[in-house]
Amino acid sequence: MLGLAFSAASMAQADAPDANMLYNHHCAICHGASRLGGIGPALLPDNLSRLKRTEAVEVIRDGRIATQMPAYDELLDESEIAALAEWIFETPEVEPSWTDEDILASHVVTYPDGILPDEPVFQVEDLKNLFVVVEIGDHHVSLLDGDRFERIARFPSRYALHGGPKYSPDGRYVYFGSRDGWVTKYDIYHLEVTAEVRAGINMRNIAVSADGRYVLAGNYLPHTLVLLDARNLELIARIPVEGLDGDTSRVSAVYAAPPRNSFVVALKDIPEVWEIRWPKERAAGDETLVGDFSLHRMAVPDYLDDFFFDPEYRYLVGAARGGRGGQVFDLDSEAKVAELPLEGMPHLGAGITWELDGRRVMAIPHIDRGQVSVFDMSDWTLLTQIETDGPGFFMRSHENSPYAWVDVFFGPHHDRIHVIDKQSLEIVETLIPEPGKTAAHVEFDRRGETLLLSIWDDDGYLLWLDANTLEELGRMPMNKPSGKYNVWNKTQYEEGTSH
Ligand code: DHE
């Protein structure tokens, strides 16, 4: 037996499967000859960073339910599957590019803007109390009626949506961004995708201007921003991200800053913050013009990432690289105004604010330690650090709710979720809705009376709770539900939700 095993292993070594050839034969037709994606997602190391290698083997062998990815267990043997799964994590020899021509070629408009009637094809009490729920388990999105807690539609999304979907100001349309660079516009009233375009190869997120006219996408790969017309997602400009010193940079994230009529851009590799004003006002002294848009570059004392904004969008709080704390940057005076004792990895994007004793406070969870830091925003002093049962990721509240919710996503107790009293700044309840399964990401209905909580599992569900008594009101099975987004809360920039 031993001898046989030995000789089989040696033969396998000699005849090691040619992964490149296997890829061209079986995968390229859907995932693209250069691994940039096609019907299937891009198979490049950065795009696959959310996928474990063992999962890659399983997907190739067993396929993906509810997608066009078939099972290859009958066509490929174990060693071939293993070789392919290894190979897709290797950096390609030539860095892939994504040009204007690629963007234009990817653009599809199924229903041109204005062609579909204004009347919704379904009836609900309140169109502003709808929720969009992203189900990352099988890459789908559900649309829910927030009054009756019923599903109106469920439709396939692009592979690996990331960041919050963004609504048009009237709440009729929702825009999604995928890690593979796809921007999708969906007409909620007609339950149809109306337009799509691929803005990059590895995208971070998208933002929609407060006037609803523009969409901005930020990419890791290539180092670009892509500005789109929100009506049909036509390309307006592809903006190379190059710093004052000539270095190019990945985009960490893009944000809309409604009171400033601008987009604000966080950059990963250069110590600058960019602001792009949409063509309503143009600030004096802007050095670069992008069509009618003005691009304003601000040098910052450090590499700043993961932004939180005060409600007026004057101050930006960013995390300094290497866990060296948080910095408050005044977008008007373009100066650092405070340093925050935020060592490690604060998750500023998940921060929320509320009124406490007549002043505004900001609370943020930390990705690498079990605490929530609470600051007085009038002078940026640290009020307290609330100890939690582990590192968290998302925080949520609502103006009408006495509670703030924070998960402990990354810790061993990820099945717990804390309820914090916004006045005493103490944890008053810790729920364990489903032992062993991650409980994360809360979103309130528009009135702040009820809330949705994800049981973040392939065999997961949404929980529907009374926001005051914390009593369970219902549940709905879902495939790894992640973020949930209420139309009213998002379009009104409600203080307890992400923007
Ligand atoms: Fe996210 C939002 C960055 C990993 C799920 N995430 C955001 C935003 C940023 C960000 C900057 C705000 C943009 C927006 O909403 O438009 N996320 C990062 C990272 O840098 C990080 C740590 C590493 C990475 O590889 O990107 C990261 N994020 C994750 C995940 O692992 C999560 C849990 C699962 C996933 O889908 O990838 C995840 N991120 C989310 C979600 C939001 C988000 C659900 C929107 C939250 C909201 O309530 O608005």
Coordinates of C-alpha atoms and ligand atoms in Angstrom, one line a residue:
M1 CA 0.0 0.0 0.0
L2 CA 2.7 2.4 1.1
G3 CA 4.7 1.7 -2.1
L4 CA 1.6 2.4 -4.2
A5 CA 0.9 5.6 -2.5
F6 CA 4.5 6.7 -3.0
S7 CA 4.5 6.0 -6.7
A8 CA 1.1 7.7 -7.2
A9 CA 2.4 10.8 -5.4
S10 CA 5.5 10.9 -7.6
M11 CA 3.4 10.6 -10.7
A12 CA 1.2 13.4 -9.6
Q13 CA 4.3 15.5 -9.2
A14 CA 5.5 14.7 -12.6
D15 CA 2.1 15.3 -14.2
A16 CA 1.2 18.3 -12.1
P17 CA -1.9 19.8 -13.7
D18 CA -1.4 22.8 -15.9
A19 CA -3.7 25.3 -14.2
N20 CA -3.3 28.0 -16.8
M21 CA -4.4 25.5 -19.5
L22 CA -7.3 24.3 -17.4
Y23 CA -8.4 27.8 -16.8
N24 CA -8.4 28.7 -20.5
H25 CA -10.4 25.5 -21.2
H26 CA -13.0 25.6 -18.5
C27 CA -13.1 29.0 -16.9
A28 CA -12.1 31.8 -19.3
I29 CA -15.4 31.8 -21.1
C30 CA -17.2 33.1 -18.0
H31 CA -14.4 34.7 -16.0
G32 CA -12.6 36.3 -18.9
A33 CA -9.3 35.4 -20.7
S34 CA -7.3 37.7 -18.4
R35 CA -9.3 36.7 -15.3
L36 CA -11.0 40.1 -15.3
G37 CA -14.4 38.6 -15.0
G38 CA -17.3 38.2 -17.4
I39 CA -20.6 36.5 -16.5
G40 CA -18.6 35.3 -13.5
P41 CA -16.6 37.4 -11.1
A42 CA -13.0 38.4 -11.7
L43 CA -10.5 35.8 -10.4
L44 CA -7.7 37.9 -9.2
P45 CA -6.1 37.8 -5.8
D46 CA -7.4 41.2 -4.6
N47 CA -10.9 40.4 -5.8
L48 CA -10.8 37.1 -4.0
S49 CA -9.5 38.4 -0.7
R50 CA -12.9 37.5 1.0
L51 CA -12.7 33.9 -0.2
K52 CA -10.7 31.2 1.7
R53 CA -8.7 28.9 -0.5
T54 CA -10.6 25.9 0.9
E55 CA -13.8 27.7 -0.2
A56 CA -12.4 28.2 -3.7
V57 CA -11.9 24.4 -3.9
E58 CA -15.4 23.8 -2.8
V59 CA -16.9 26.3 -5.3
I60 CA -15.0 24.7 -8.2
R61 CA -15.9 21.2 -7.1
D62 CA -19.6 21.8 -6.1
G63 CA -20.6 24.9 -8.0
R64 CA -22.5 27.8 -6.5
I65 CA -26.2 27.4 -5.9
A66 CA -28.4 30.0 -7.5
T67 CA -25.6 31.2 -9.9
Q68 CA -24.4 30.1 -13.2
M69 CA -21.3 28.5 -11.7
P70 CA -21.5 24.7 -12.4
A71 CA -19.9 21.9 -10.4
Y72 CA -16.7 20.6 -11.9
D73 CA -16.4 17.4 -9.9
E74 CA -17.2 15.3 -12.9
L75 CA -15.0 17.1 -15.3
L76 CA -11.9 17.7 -13.1
D77 CA -10.1 15.5 -10.6
E78 CA -9.1 16.6 -7.2
S79 CA -5.6 17.6 -8.2
E80 CA -6.8 19.7 -11.1
I81 CA -9.4 21.4 -8.9
A82 CA -6.7 22.1 -6.3
A83 CA -4.3 23.5 -8.9
L84 CA -6.9 25.8 -10.3
A85 CA -7.9 27.0 -6.8
E86 CA -4.3 27.8 -6.1
W87 CA -3.6 29.5 -9.4
I88 CA -6.5 32.0 -9.3
F89 CA -4.8 33.5 -6.1
E90 CA -1.6 34.2 -8.0
T91 CA -0.8 37.7 -9.2
P92 CA -1.0 37.9 -13.0
E93 CA 2.2 38.7 -14.9
V94 CA 0.8 41.8 -16.5
E95 CA -1.1 44.2 -14.3
P96 CA -4.7 44.4 -15.7
S97 CA -5.9 47.7 -17.0
W98 CA -9.5 49.1 -17.3
T99 CA -9.7 51.9 -19.8
D100 CA -12.5 54.2 -21.1
E101 CA -13.1 51.7 -23.9
D102 CA -13.5 48.9 -21.3
I103 CA -16.0 51.0 -19.3
L104 CA -17.9 51.9 -22.4
A105 CA -18.0 48.4 -23.7
S106 CA -19.4 47.1 -20.4
H107 CA -22.2 49.7 -20.3
V108 CA -25.8 48.3 -20.7
V109 CA -29.0 50.3 -20.5
T110 CA -32.0 48.0 -20.3
Y111 CA -34.6 50.7 -19.5
P112 CA -33.4 54.3 -20.4
D113 CA -34.1 56.9 -17.8
G114 CA -37.7 58.2 -18.0
I115 CA -39.1 55.3 -20.0
L116 CA -40.8 53.4 -17.1
P117 CA -43.9 55.0 -15.6
D118 CA -43.8 56.7 -12.2
E119 CA -46.4 54.3 -10.6
P120 CA -44.9 51.4 -8.6
V121 CA -45.9 47.9 -9.7
F122 CA -46.7 47.0 -6.1
Q123 CA -48.7 48.5 -3.3
V124 CA -47.4 49.4 0.1
E125 CA -48.4 51.9 2.8
D126 CA -45.2 53.9 2.7
L127 CA -42.7 53.8 -0.1
K128 CA -40.2 55.5 2.2
N129 CA -40.2 52.7 4.6
L130 CA -38.9 50.1 2.3
F131 CA -35.7 48.2 3.1
V132 CA -33.1 46.8 0.7
V133 CA -31.3 43.8 2.2
V134 CA -28.1 42.4 0.7
E135 CA -27.7 38.7 1.0
I136 CA -24.0 37.9 0.4
G137 CA -24.4 34.2 0.8
D138 CA -25.8 33.7 -2.7
H139 CA -25.3 37.2 -4.0
H140 CA -28.9 38.4 -4.0
V141 CA -30.8 41.4 -2.8
S142 CA -34.3 41.5 -1.2
L143 CA -36.7 44.4 -1.1
L144 CA -38.9 44.4 2.0
D145 CA -42.0 46.3 3.0
G146 CA -40.9 47.9 6.3
D147 CA -44.5 48.2 7.6
R148 CA -45.7 44.7 7.0
F149 CA -42.3 42.9 7.1
E150 CA -43.0 41.2 3.8
R151 CA -40.7 40.5 0.9
I152 CA -41.7 42.4 -2.3
A153 CA -38.9 41.0 -4.5
R154 CA -35.7 39.1 -4.5
F155 CA -33.2 39.5 -7.3
P156 CA -29.6 38.4 -8.2
S157 CA -26.9 40.9 -7.6
R158 CA -23.4 41.2 -9.0
Y159 CA -20.8 39.1 -7.2
A160 CA -19.8 40.4 -3.8
L161 CA -21.6 43.7 -3.3
H162 CA -19.7 45.9 -0.9
G163 CA -20.5 49.2 0.9
G164 CA -24.0 50.4 1.4
P165 CA -26.3 50.6 -1.6
K166 CA -27.1 54.3 -2.3
Y167 CA -30.6 55.6 -3.0
S168 CA -31.6 58.4 -5.4
P169 CA -32.9 61.4 -3.3
D170 CA -36.6 60.5 -4.0
G171 CA -35.9 56.8 -3.0
R172 CA -37.1 55.4 -6.3
Y173 CA -33.8 54.1 -7.5
V174 CA -31.0 52.3 -5.7
Y175 CA -27.4 51.9 -6.9
F176 CA -25.2 49.0 -5.9
G177 CA -21.4 48.6 -6.2
S178 CA -19.7 45.3 -6.3
R179 CA -16.1 44.5 -5.4
D180 CA -15.7 43.5 -9.1
G181 CA -16.3 47.0 -10.2
W182 CA -19.9 46.8 -11.3
V183 CA -22.3 49.6 -10.7
T184 CA -26.0 48.6 -11.0
K185 CA -29.0 50.9 -11.1
Y186 CA -32.2 49.3 -10.0
D187 CA -35.7 50.8 -10.3
I188 CA -37.5 49.9 -7.0
Y189 CA -40.9 51.0 -8.4
H190 CA -40.6 48.5 -11.3
L191 CA -38.4 45.9 -9.7
E192 CA -36.0 46.0 -12.7
V193 CA -32.3 46.7 -13.3
T194 CA -32.3 49.7 -15.6
A195 CA -28.6 50.1 -16.3
E196 CA -25.2 48.7 -15.5
V197 CA -21.6 49.6 -16.1
R198 CA -18.2 48.2 -14.9
A199 CA -16.2 51.1 -13.5
G200 CA -13.1 49.2 -12.5
I201 CA -11.6 45.8 -11.8
N202 CA -11.5 46.0 -8.0
M203 CA -13.8 48.6 -6.6
R204 CA -14.3 49.9 -3.1
N205 CA -17.7 51.6 -3.1
I206 CA -19.9 54.2 -4.8
A207 CA -21.5 57.4 -3.7
V208 CA -24.5 59.3 -5.2
S209 CA -24.6 63.1 -5.2
A210 CA -27.2 64.7 -3.0
D211 CA -28.9 66.1 -6.1
G212 CA -29.2 62.6 -7.5
R213 CA -27.4 63.5 -10.7
Y214 CA -24.0 61.8 -10.4
V215 CA -22.5 58.5 -9.2
L216 CA -18.9 58.3 -8.2
A217 CA -17.1 55.0 -8.0
G218 CA -13.7 54.5 -6.2
N219 CA -11.3 51.8 -7.3
Y220 CA -8.4 49.9 -5.8
L221 CA -7.6 48.6 -9.3
P222 CA -6.9 50.5 -11.4
H223 CA -6.0 53.6 -9.4
T224 CA -9.0 55.6 -10.7
L225 CA -12.2 57.4 -9.8
V226 CA -15.1 57.0 -12.2
L227 CA -17.8 59.6 -12.5
L228 CA -21.1 58.5 -14.0
D229 CA -24.3 60.2 -15.0
A230 CA -26.9 58.8 -12.6
R231 CA -29.6 58.6 -15.2
N232 CA -28.2 55.8 -17.3
L233 CA -24.7 55.4 -15.8
E234 CA -23.0 56.9 -18.8
L235 CA -19.3 57.6 -18.3
I236 CA -18.6 61.3 -17.6
A237 CA -15.0 61.0 -16.6
R238 CA -12.3 58.5 -15.6
I239 CA -10.0 60.3 -13.2
P240 CA -6.6 58.9 -12.6
V241 CA -5.7 59.1 -8.9
E242 CA -2.3 60.7 -8.9
G243 CA -0.9 62.7 -5.9
L244 CA 0.9 66.0 -5.8
D245 CA 4.2 64.1 -5.7
G246 CA 3.2 62.1 -8.8
D247 CA 2.5 58.8 -6.9
T248 CA -0.7 57.0 -7.8
S249 CA -3.0 55.7 -5.1
R250 CA -5.8 53.2 -4.5
V251 CA -9.1 54.8 -3.5
S252 CA -10.1 53.7 0.0
A253 CA -13.7 55.0 -0.3
V254 CA -15.8 57.7 -1.8
Y255 CA -18.5 59.7 0.2
A256 CA -21.2 62.2 -0.7
A257 CA -21.1 65.4 1.4
P258 CA -24.5 66.9 0.8
P259 CA -24.1 70.3 2.5
R260 CA -20.9 70.9 0.6
N261 CA -22.3 69.8 -2.8
S262 CA -19.4 67.5 -3.1
F263 CA -17.9 64.1 -3.0
V264 CA -15.0 63.5 -0.6
V265 CA -12.4 60.8 -1.4
A266 CA -10.3 58.8 1.0
L267 CA -6.9 57.8 -0.6
K268 CA -5.0 54.8 0.6
D269 CA -1.5 55.5 -0.6
I270 CA -1.0 59.3 -0.6
P271 CA -1.4 61.7 2.3
E272 CA -4.2 63.7 0.6
V273 CA -8.0 64.1 0.8
W274 CA -9.7 65.0 -2.4
E275 CA -13.0 66.9 -2.8
I276 CA -14.9 66.9 -6.0
R277 CA -17.6 69.5 -6.2
W278 CA -20.5 68.7 -8.5
P279 CA -21.3 71.6 -10.9
K280 CA -23.4 73.8 -8.6
E281 CA -20.7 75.8 -7.2
R282 CA -17.1 75.9 -8.0
A283 CA -14.6 76.9 -5.2
A284 CA -12.0 79.6 -6.1
G285 CA -8.5 78.3 -6.5
D286 CA -9.4 74.8 -7.7
E287 CA -6.5 73.6 -9.7
T288 CA -8.0 70.9 -11.8
L289 CA -11.2 70.7 -13.8
V290 CA -12.9 67.5 -14.7
G291 CA -15.5 68.6 -17.2
D292 CA -17.7 70.9 -15.2
F293 CA -16.4 69.3 -12.0
S294 CA -13.7 70.8 -9.9
L295 CA -11.2 68.6 -8.2
H296 CA -9.7 70.0 -5.0
R297 CA -6.7 68.3 -3.4
M298 CA -5.9 68.8 0.3
A299 CA -2.6 67.7 1.7
V300 CA -3.1 66.0 5.1
P301 CA -0.5 65.3 7.8
D302 CA -0.9 61.5 7.5
Y303 CA -2.4 58.8 5.3
L304 CA -6.1 59.0 6.3
D305 CA -8.5 56.2 5.8
D306 CA -12.1 55.2 6.7
F307 CA -13.9 58.5 7.2
F308 CA -16.6 59.7 9.6
F309 CA -18.2 63.1 9.1
D310 CA -19.9 65.4 11.5
P311 CA -23.6 66.2 10.5
E312 CA -22.5 69.5 8.8
Y313 CA -19.8 67.8 6.9
R314 CA -17.3 70.3 8.0
Y315 CA -15.1 67.9 10.0
L316 CA -13.8 64.6 8.8
V317 CA -12.4 62.1 11.2
G318 CA -10.0 59.6 9.6
A319 CA -7.9 56.8 10.9
A320 CA -4.1 57.3 10.6
R321 CA -2.2 54.6 8.9
G322 CA -0.5 51.9 11.1
G323 CA -3.0 52.3 14.0
R324 CA -1.5 55.6 15.1
G325 CA -4.9 57.1 16.2
G326 CA -7.6 59.2 14.7
Q327 CA -7.3 62.7 13.3
V328 CA -10.0 65.4 12.9
F329 CA -9.5 67.4 9.8
D330 CA -11.4 70.7 9.1
L331 CA -12.4 70.6 5.4
D332 CA -12.9 74.4 5.4
S333 CA -9.6 75.5 6.9
E334 CA -7.8 72.4 5.6
A335 CA -6.1 71.9 8.8
K336 CA -5.8 69.1 11.4
V337 CA -7.8 70.3 14.4
A338 CA -7.5 67.4 16.8
E339 CA -5.9 64.0 17.4
L340 CA -8.0 61.3 18.9
P341 CA -6.7 58.5 21.1
L342 CA -7.9 55.8 18.8
E343 CA -5.1 53.3 18.6
G344 CA -5.5 50.1 16.7
M345 CA -8.3 49.9 14.2
P346 CA -11.2 52.1 14.9
H347 CA -14.0 51.5 12.4
L348 CA -14.9 55.1 11.7
G349 CA -17.2 54.3 8.8
A350 CA -19.5 52.7 11.3
G351 CA -19.6 55.7 13.6
I352 CA -22.9 57.3 14.6
T353 CA -23.9 60.4 16.6
W354 CA -26.5 61.5 19.0
E355 CA -27.4 64.3 21.5
L356 CA -26.2 63.7 25.1
D357 CA -26.8 66.4 27.7
G358 CA -27.1 69.1 25.1
R359 CA -24.0 68.2 23.1
R360 CA -23.4 66.0 20.2
V361 CA -21.4 62.8 20.7
M362 CA -19.8 60.4 18.3
A363 CA -19.5 56.7 19.0
I364 CA -17.4 54.2 17.0
P365 CA -16.5 50.5 17.4
H366 CA -13.0 49.0 17.0
I367 CA -12.1 46.2 14.7
D368 CA -9.2 44.9 16.9
R369 CA -10.5 45.4 20.4
G370 CA -13.6 45.0 22.4
Q371 CA -14.6 48.6 22.9
V372 CA -16.7 51.4 21.7
S373 CA -15.1 54.9 22.0
V374 CA -17.4 57.9 22.6
F375 CA -16.2 61.4 22.0
D376 CA -17.7 64.8 22.7
M377 CA -17.8 66.4 19.3
S378 CA -17.7 70.0 20.6
D379 CA -14.1 69.7 21.7
W380 CA -13.2 66.1 20.5
T381 CA -12.5 64.9 24.1
L382 CA -12.9 61.2 24.8
L383 CA -15.9 60.7 27.1
T384 CA -15.6 57.0 27.7
Q385 CA -14.7 53.7 26.2
I386 CA -17.4 51.1 26.6
E387 CA -16.0 47.6 27.1
T388 CA -17.7 45.1 24.8
D389 CA -17.5 41.3 24.5
G390 CA -15.2 41.5 21.5
P391 CA -14.1 43.6 18.5
G392 CA -17.1 44.9 16.6
F393 CA -17.9 46.1 13.0
F394 CA -21.2 47.9 12.8
M395 CA -23.1 50.4 15.0
R396 CA -26.6 51.7 14.5
S397 CA -29.2 53.7 16.2
H398 CA -32.1 56.1 15.3
E399 CA -33.0 59.6 16.5
N400 CA -36.1 58.2 18.1
S401 CA -34.5 55.3 19.9
P402 CA -32.9 55.4 23.3
Y403 CA -30.5 52.7 22.3
A404 CA -27.4 52.2 20.1
W405 CA -26.6 48.7 18.9
V406 CA -23.1 47.3 18.4
D407 CA -22.1 43.8 17.3
V408 CA -19.0 41.9 18.3
F409 CA -18.5 40.6 14.8
F410 CA -14.8 39.6 15.0
G411 CA -14.6 38.1 18.4
P412 CA -15.3 34.6 19.7
H413 CA -18.6 35.8 21.0
H414 CA -19.9 36.9 17.6
D415 CA -23.3 35.5 18.3
R416 CA -23.9 38.4 20.8
I417 CA -25.1 41.9 20.2
H418 CA -25.0 44.7 22.7
V419 CA -27.7 47.3 23.4
I420 CA -26.2 50.5 24.7
D421 CA -28.2 53.2 26.6
K422 CA -27.4 56.4 24.7
Q423 CA -27.7 58.5 27.9
S424 CA -25.9 56.4 30.5
L425 CA -23.4 55.1 27.9
E426 CA -23.7 51.6 29.5
I427 CA -24.6 48.3 28.0
V428 CA -28.1 47.5 29.2
E429 CA -28.7 44.3 27.3
T430 CA -26.8 41.7 25.4
L431 CA -28.8 39.5 23.1
I432 CA -27.8 36.1 21.8
P433 CA -30.5 35.5 19.2
E434 CA -29.0 32.2 17.8
P435 CA -26.1 30.6 19.7
G436 CA -23.1 30.0 17.5
K437 CA -24.3 32.2 14.6
T438 CA -23.1 35.7 14.0
A439 CA -25.6 38.5 14.9
A440 CA -24.6 41.7 13.2
H441 CA -25.8 44.9 11.5
V442 CA -28.9 46.5 12.7
E443 CA -31.2 48.9 10.7
F444 CA -34.2 50.7 12.1
D445 CA -37.5 51.4 10.3
R446 CA -38.1 55.1 9.4
R447 CA -39.8 55.8 12.8
G448 CA -37.2 54.1 14.9
E449 CA -39.8 51.8 16.4
T450 CA -38.7 48.5 15.0
L451 CA -35.4 47.1 13.8
L452 CA -34.0 44.5 11.6
L453 CA -31.0 42.4 12.7
S454 CA -29.0 39.9 10.5
I455 CA -28.2 36.4 11.6
W456 CA -25.2 36.4 9.3
D457 CA -25.1 32.8 8.2
D458 CA -25.7 30.8 5.0
D459 CA -28.6 29.3 6.9
G460 CA -29.4 32.7 8.4
Y461 CA -32.4 35.0 8.7
L462 CA -33.5 38.4 9.5
L463 CA -34.9 39.2 13.0
W464 CA -37.5 41.8 13.4
L465 CA -37.5 43.3 16.9
D466 CA -39.5 46.0 18.8
A467 CA -36.8 48.7 19.2
N468 CA -38.0 49.6 22.7
T469 CA -39.0 46.4 24.4
L470 CA -36.5 44.3 22.3
E471 CA -39.2 41.7 21.9
E472 CA -38.9 39.5 18.8
L473 CA -41.6 40.3 16.2
G474 CA -40.7 37.9 13.4
R475 CA -38.0 36.3 11.3
M476 CA -37.5 35.7 7.6
P477 CA -35.0 33.1 6.3
M478 CA -32.2 34.6 4.2
N479 CA -28.8 33.5 2.8
K480 CA -26.2 35.3 4.8
P481 CA -28.0 38.7 5.1
S482 CA -25.4 41.4 5.6
G483 CA -26.4 45.1 5.3
K484 CA -29.9 46.5 5.5
Y485 CA -30.8 49.9 4.3
N486 CA -34.0 51.8 5.0
V487 CA -35.1 54.3 2.3
W488 CA -36.1 57.1 4.7
N489 CA -33.1 56.8 7.0
K490 CA -30.7 56.7 4.2
T491 CA -32.2 59.5 2.1
Q492 CA -32.7 61.7 5.1
Y493 CA -29.2 61.1 6.4
E494 CA -30.7 60.0 9.7
E495 CA -28.1 60.4 12.5
G496 CA -28.1 56.8 13.6
T497 CA -27.4 55.2 10.3
S498 CA -24.5 55.1 7.8
H499 CA -24.4 57.5 4.9
Ligands
DHE1 FE1 -16.8 47.0 4.5 C1 -19.1 49.5 4.3 C2 -14.3 49.2 4.1 C3 -14.5 44.5 5.1 C4 -19.3 44.7 4.8 N1 -16.7 49.0 4.3 C5 -17.8 49.8 4.2 C6 -17.3 51.2 3.9 C7 -15.9 51.1 3.8 C8 -15.6 49.7 4.1 C9 -15.0 52.2 3.6 C10 -18.2 52.4 3.7 C11 -18.5 52.6 2.3 C12 -20.0 52.6 1.9 O1 -20.8 52.1 2.6 O2 -20.2 53.1 0.8 N2 -14.8 46.9 4.7 C13 -14.0 47.9 4.5 C14 -12.6 47.5 4.7 O3 -11.6 48.2 4.5 C15 -12.6 46.1 5.1 C16 -12.2 46.0 6.6 C17 -11.6 45.2 4.4 C18 -12.0 45.0 2.9 O4 -11.5 44.0 2.4 O5 -12.6 45.8 2.3 C19 -14.1 45.8 5.0 N3 -16.9 44.9 4.9 C20 -15.9 44.1 5.1 C21 -16.3 42.8 5.3 O6 -15.6 41.8 5.5 C22 -17.8 42.8 5.4 C23 -18.2 42.4 6.8 C24 -18.4 41.7 4.4 C25 -18.3 42.0 3.0 O7 -19.4 42.1 2.4 O8 -17.2 42.2 2.5 C26 -18.1 44.2 5.0 N4 -18.8 47.1 4.6 C27 -19.7 46.0 4.7 C28 -21.1 46.5 4.7 C29 -21.0 47.9 4.6 C30 -19.6 48.2 4.5 C31 -22.3 45.6 4.9 C32 -22.1 48.9 4.6 C33 -22.5 49.2 6.0 C34 -23.6 50.1 6.2 O9 -24.4 49.9 7.1 O10 -23.7 51.1 5.4

